[in-house]
Amino acid sequence: MRELQSPLQGVRIVEFEGIGPGPVAGRILAALGAEVTVIARLQAGAVQRLGSTADNPLRVRLQVVTLDLKTHENVAHALDLVATADALIEGNRPGVMVRLGLGPSMCAVRNPRLVYDRKTGRSVTLTKFRFS
């Protein structure tokens, strides 16, 4: 009998720790077989306060790497993870990832095929286009 494969087996996701839809999306993708690496903050965030990695419902099947993204060395480490990923999930306030050196254009230099998913949970002003 043939073993069934998970639909996202072989897909690599880098999730920058946040709250709201980002961790939930990462957990769902991991349940579907994706390899999800969470870049966690040094200070305990809201998700970390739910429990340790072993018993935290939003950390099941996820690899967690703790990095201080205010240092050049750790930003370089994060970009190394991004270079081998298929997608990135982040939910920071607008401008935070760019300020850290991890915005969409910086990540695209390291990985042009990367899908960059921004889940801010905040209102963003969109440019209006008129179609004729």
PDB file of C-alpha atoms in Angstrom:
ATOM      1  CA  MET A   1       0.000   0.000   0.000  1.00  0.00           C
ATOM      2  CA  ARG A   2       1.318   3.424  -0.966  1.00  0.00           C
ATOM      3  CA  GLU A   3       1.935   5.957   1.817  1.00  0.00           C
ATOM      4  CA  LEU A   4       0.086   9.254   1.417  1.00  0.00           C
ATOM      5  CA  GLN A   5       2.157  12.416   1.293  1.00  0.00           C
ATOM      6  CA  SER A   6       1.163  15.637   2.975  1.00  0.00           C
ATOM      7  CA  PRO A   7       0.020  18.261   0.450  1.00  0.00           C
ATOM      8  CA  LEU A   8       2.747  20.738   1.459  1.00  0.00           C
ATOM      9  CA  GLN A   9       5.556  18.245   2.011  1.00  0.00           C
ATOM     10  CA  GLY A  10       8.841  19.845   0.931  1.00  0.00           C
ATOM     11  CA  VAL A  11       7.548  23.430   1.193  1.00  0.00           C
ATOM     12  CA  ARG A  12       9.656  25.649   3.461  1.00  0.00           C
ATOM     13  CA  ILE A  13       8.130  28.583   5.333  1.00  0.00           C
ATOM     14  CA  VAL A  14       9.872  31.200   7.490  1.00  0.00           C
ATOM     15  CA  GLU A  15       7.520  32.859   9.969  1.00  0.00           C
ATOM     16  CA  PHE A  16       8.610  35.949  11.880  1.00  0.00           C
ATOM     17  CA  GLU A  17       6.989  35.742  15.295  1.00  0.00           C
ATOM     18  CA  GLY A  18       3.951  37.910  15.815  1.00  0.00           C
ATOM     19  CA  ILE A  19       0.382  37.609  17.035  1.00  0.00           C
ATOM     20  CA  GLY A  20      -2.898  37.124  15.254  1.00  0.00           C
ATOM     21  CA  PRO A  21      -3.088  35.547  11.827  1.00  0.00           C
ATOM     22  CA  GLY A  22       0.655  34.851  11.353  1.00  0.00           C
ATOM     23  CA  PRO A  23       1.076  32.106  13.973  1.00  0.00           C
ATOM     24  CA  VAL A  24      -2.264  30.562  13.035  1.00  0.00           C
ATOM     25  CA  ALA A  25      -1.264  30.474   9.354  1.00  0.00           C
ATOM     26  CA  GLY A  26       2.097  28.924  10.249  1.00  0.00           C
ATOM     27  CA  ARG A  27       0.414  26.252  12.369  1.00  0.00           C
ATOM     28  CA  ILE A  28      -2.067  25.367   9.605  1.00  0.00           C
ATOM     29  CA  LEU A  29       0.703  25.173   6.987  1.00  0.00           C
ATOM     30  CA  ALA A  30       2.729  22.910   9.309  1.00  0.00           C
ATOM     31  CA  ALA A  31      -0.308  20.658   9.801  1.00  0.00           C
ATOM     32  CA  LEU A  32      -0.484  20.342   6.012  1.00  0.00           C
ATOM     33  CA  GLY A  33       3.140  19.184   5.923  1.00  0.00           C
ATOM     34  CA  ALA A  34       5.146  22.378   5.365  1.00  0.00           C
ATOM     35  CA  GLU A  35       8.468  22.786   7.161  1.00  0.00           C
ATOM     36  CA  VAL A  36       7.871  25.958   9.195  1.00  0.00           C
ATOM     37  CA  THR A  37      10.711  27.771  10.966  1.00  0.00           C
ATOM     38  CA  VAL A  38       9.604  30.485  13.389  1.00  0.00           C
ATOM     39  CA  ILE A  39      12.062  33.295  14.085  1.00  0.00           C
ATOM     40  CA  ALA A  40      11.220  34.191  17.685  1.00  0.00           C
ATOM     41  CA  ARG A  41      12.158  37.294  19.622  1.00  0.00           C
ATOM     42  CA  LEU A  42      14.528  37.234  22.590  1.00  0.00           C
ATOM     43  CA  GLN A  43      11.805  38.730  24.809  1.00  0.00           C
ATOM     44  CA  ALA A  44       8.839  36.434  25.412  1.00  0.00           C
ATOM     45  CA  GLY A  45       6.082  37.474  23.027  1.00  0.00           C
ATOM     46  CA  ALA A  46       2.368  36.735  23.299  1.00  0.00           C
ATOM     47  CA  VAL A  47       2.694  33.361  21.555  1.00  0.00           C
ATOM     48  CA  GLN A  48       5.608  32.302  23.768  1.00  0.00           C
ATOM     49  CA  ARG A  49       3.586  33.135  26.878  1.00  0.00           C
ATOM     50  CA  LEU A  50       1.108  30.389  25.891  1.00  0.00           C
ATOM     51  CA  GLY A  51       3.722  27.840  26.931  1.00  0.00           C
ATOM     52  CA  SER A  52       7.009  26.250  25.987  1.00  0.00           C
ATOM     53  CA  THR A  53       7.576  25.005  22.442  1.00  0.00           C
ATOM     54  CA  ALA A  54       6.646  21.446  23.447  1.00  0.00           C
ATOM     55  CA  ASP A  55       3.176  22.244  24.820  1.00  0.00           C
ATOM     56  CA  ASN A  56       2.296  25.464  22.970  1.00  0.00           C
ATOM     57  CA  PRO A  57      -0.624  24.828  20.577  1.00  0.00           C
ATOM     58  CA  LEU A  58       0.743  27.369  18.073  1.00  0.00           C
ATOM     59  CA  ARG A  59       4.204  25.760  18.056  1.00  0.00           C
ATOM     60  CA  VAL A  60       3.293  22.126  17.335  1.00  0.00           C
ATOM     61  CA  ARG A  61       5.393  20.770  14.411  1.00  0.00           C
ATOM     62  CA  LEU A  62       7.340  24.033  14.131  1.00  0.00           C
ATOM     63  CA  GLN A  63      11.056  24.650  14.457  1.00  0.00           C
ATOM     64  CA  VAL A  64      11.761  27.745  16.582  1.00  0.00           C
ATOM     65  CA  VAL A  65      14.940  29.826  16.202  1.00  0.00           C
ATOM     66  CA  THR A  66      15.431  32.717  18.637  1.00  0.00           C
ATOM     67  CA  LEU A  67      17.225  35.718  17.112  1.00  0.00           C
ATOM     68  CA  ASP A  68      17.854  39.315  18.133  1.00  0.00           C
ATOM     69  CA  LEU A  69      17.059  41.021  14.834  1.00  0.00           C
ATOM     70  CA  LYS A  70      18.684  44.247  15.976  1.00  0.00           C
ATOM     71  CA  THR A  71      22.142  42.774  15.298  1.00  0.00           C
ATOM     72  CA  HIS A  72      23.656  42.476  11.820  1.00  0.00           C
ATOM     73  CA  GLU A  73      24.769  38.885  12.473  1.00  0.00           C
ATOM     74  CA  ASN A  74      21.258  37.720  13.342  1.00  0.00           C
ATOM     75  CA  VAL A  75      19.689  39.576  10.410  1.00  0.00           C
ATOM     76  CA  ALA A  76      22.215  37.769   8.188  1.00  0.00           C
ATOM     77  CA  HIS A  77      21.155  34.459   9.786  1.00  0.00           C
ATOM     78  CA  ALA A  78      17.488  35.299   9.111  1.00  0.00           C
ATOM     79  CA  LEU A  79      18.330  36.116   5.476  1.00  0.00           C
ATOM     80  CA  ASP A  80      20.105  32.752   5.189  1.00  0.00           C
ATOM     81  CA  LEU A  81      16.858  31.058   6.264  1.00  0.00           C
ATOM     82  CA  VAL A  82      14.889  33.212   3.802  1.00  0.00           C
ATOM     83  CA  ALA A  83      17.273  32.249   0.981  1.00  0.00           C
ATOM     84  CA  THR A  84      16.141  28.607   1.177  1.00  0.00           C
ATOM     85  CA  ALA A  85      12.439  29.247   1.905  1.00  0.00           C
ATOM     86  CA  ASP A  86       9.474  29.134  -0.434  1.00  0.00           C
ATOM     87  CA  ALA A  87       7.461  31.678   1.560  1.00  0.00           C
ATOM     88  CA  LEU A  88       7.769  34.151   4.416  1.00  0.00           C
ATOM     89  CA  ILE A  89       5.040  35.187   6.873  1.00  0.00           C
ATOM     90  CA  GLU A  90       5.353  38.364   8.939  1.00  0.00           C
ATOM     91  CA  GLY A  91       2.861  40.371  10.944  1.00  0.00           C
ATOM     92  CA  ASN A  92       4.789  43.361  12.206  1.00  0.00           C
ATOM     93  CA  ARG A  93       3.663  46.966  12.025  1.00  0.00           C
ATOM     94  CA  PRO A  94       4.220  48.516   8.592  1.00  0.00           C
ATOM     95  CA  GLY A  95       7.866  49.535   8.154  1.00  0.00           C
ATOM     96  CA  VAL A  96       9.357  47.309  10.864  1.00  0.00           C
ATOM     97  CA  MET A  97      10.731  44.627   8.530  1.00  0.00           C
ATOM     98  CA  VAL A  98      12.202  47.243   6.169  1.00  0.00           C
ATOM     99  CA  ARG A  99      13.870  48.997   9.104  1.00  0.00           C
ATOM    100  CA  LEU A 100      15.371  45.661  10.233  1.00  0.00           C
ATOM    101  CA  GLY A 101      16.731  44.991   6.726  1.00  0.00           C
ATOM    102  CA  LEU A 102      14.202  42.211   6.077  1.00  0.00           C
ATOM    103  CA  GLY A 103      11.634  43.942   3.857  1.00  0.00           C
ATOM    104  CA  PRO A 104      10.331  42.443   0.616  1.00  0.00           C
ATOM    105  CA  SER A 105      12.989  44.019  -1.622  1.00  0.00           C
ATOM    106  CA  MET A 106      15.848  42.931   0.670  1.00  0.00           C
ATOM    107  CA  CYS A 107      14.522  39.375   0.833  1.00  0.00           C
ATOM    108  CA  ALA A 108      13.972  39.282  -2.946  1.00  0.00           C
ATOM    109  CA  VAL A 109      17.681  39.946  -3.472  1.00  0.00           C
ATOM    110  CA  ARG A 110      18.456  36.740  -1.543  1.00  0.00           C
ATOM    111  CA  ASN A 111      15.523  34.735  -2.927  1.00  0.00           C
ATOM    112  CA  PRO A 112      13.753  36.090  -6.035  1.00  0.00           C
ATOM    113  CA  ARG A 113      11.116  33.317  -6.009  1.00  0.00           C
ATOM    114  CA  LEU A 114      10.087  33.986  -2.377  1.00  0.00           C
ATOM    115  CA  VAL A 115       6.403  34.590  -1.615  1.00  0.00           C
ATOM    116  CA  TYR A 116       6.368  37.411   0.968  1.00  0.00           C
ATOM    117  CA  ASP A 117       3.142  37.359   3.014  1.00  0.00           C
ATOM    118  CA  ARG A 118       2.483  40.392   5.177  1.00  0.00           C
ATOM    119  CA  LYS A 119      -0.272  39.959   7.771  1.00  0.00           C
ATOM    120  CA  THR A 120      -0.272  43.224   9.692  1.00  0.00           C
ATOM    121  CA  GLY A 121      -3.841  43.149  10.956  1.00  0.00           C
ATOM    122  CA  ARG A 122      -3.800  46.904  10.473  1.00  0.00           C
ATOM    123  CA  SER A 123      -5.438  49.150   7.970  1.00  0.00           C
ATOM    124  CA  VAL A 124      -3.163  50.079   5.090  1.00  0.00           C
ATOM    125  CA  THR A 125      -3.939  52.922   2.705  1.00  0.00           C
ATOM    126  CA  LEU A 126      -4.112  51.587  -0.814  1.00  0.00           C
ATOM    127  CA  THR A 127      -3.558  53.571  -3.972  1.00  0.00           C
ATOM    128  CA  LYS A 128      -6.772  53.781  -5.973  1.00  0.00           C
ATOM    129  CA  PHE A 129      -6.634  52.941  -9.643  1.00  0.00           C
ATOM    130  CA  ARG A 130      -9.205  53.842 -12.245  1.00  0.00           C
ATOM    131  CA  PHE A 131      -9.816  51.262 -14.937  1.00  0.00           C
ATOM    132  CA  SER A 132     -11.307  52.431 -18.204  1.00  0.00           C
TER     133      SER A 132
END
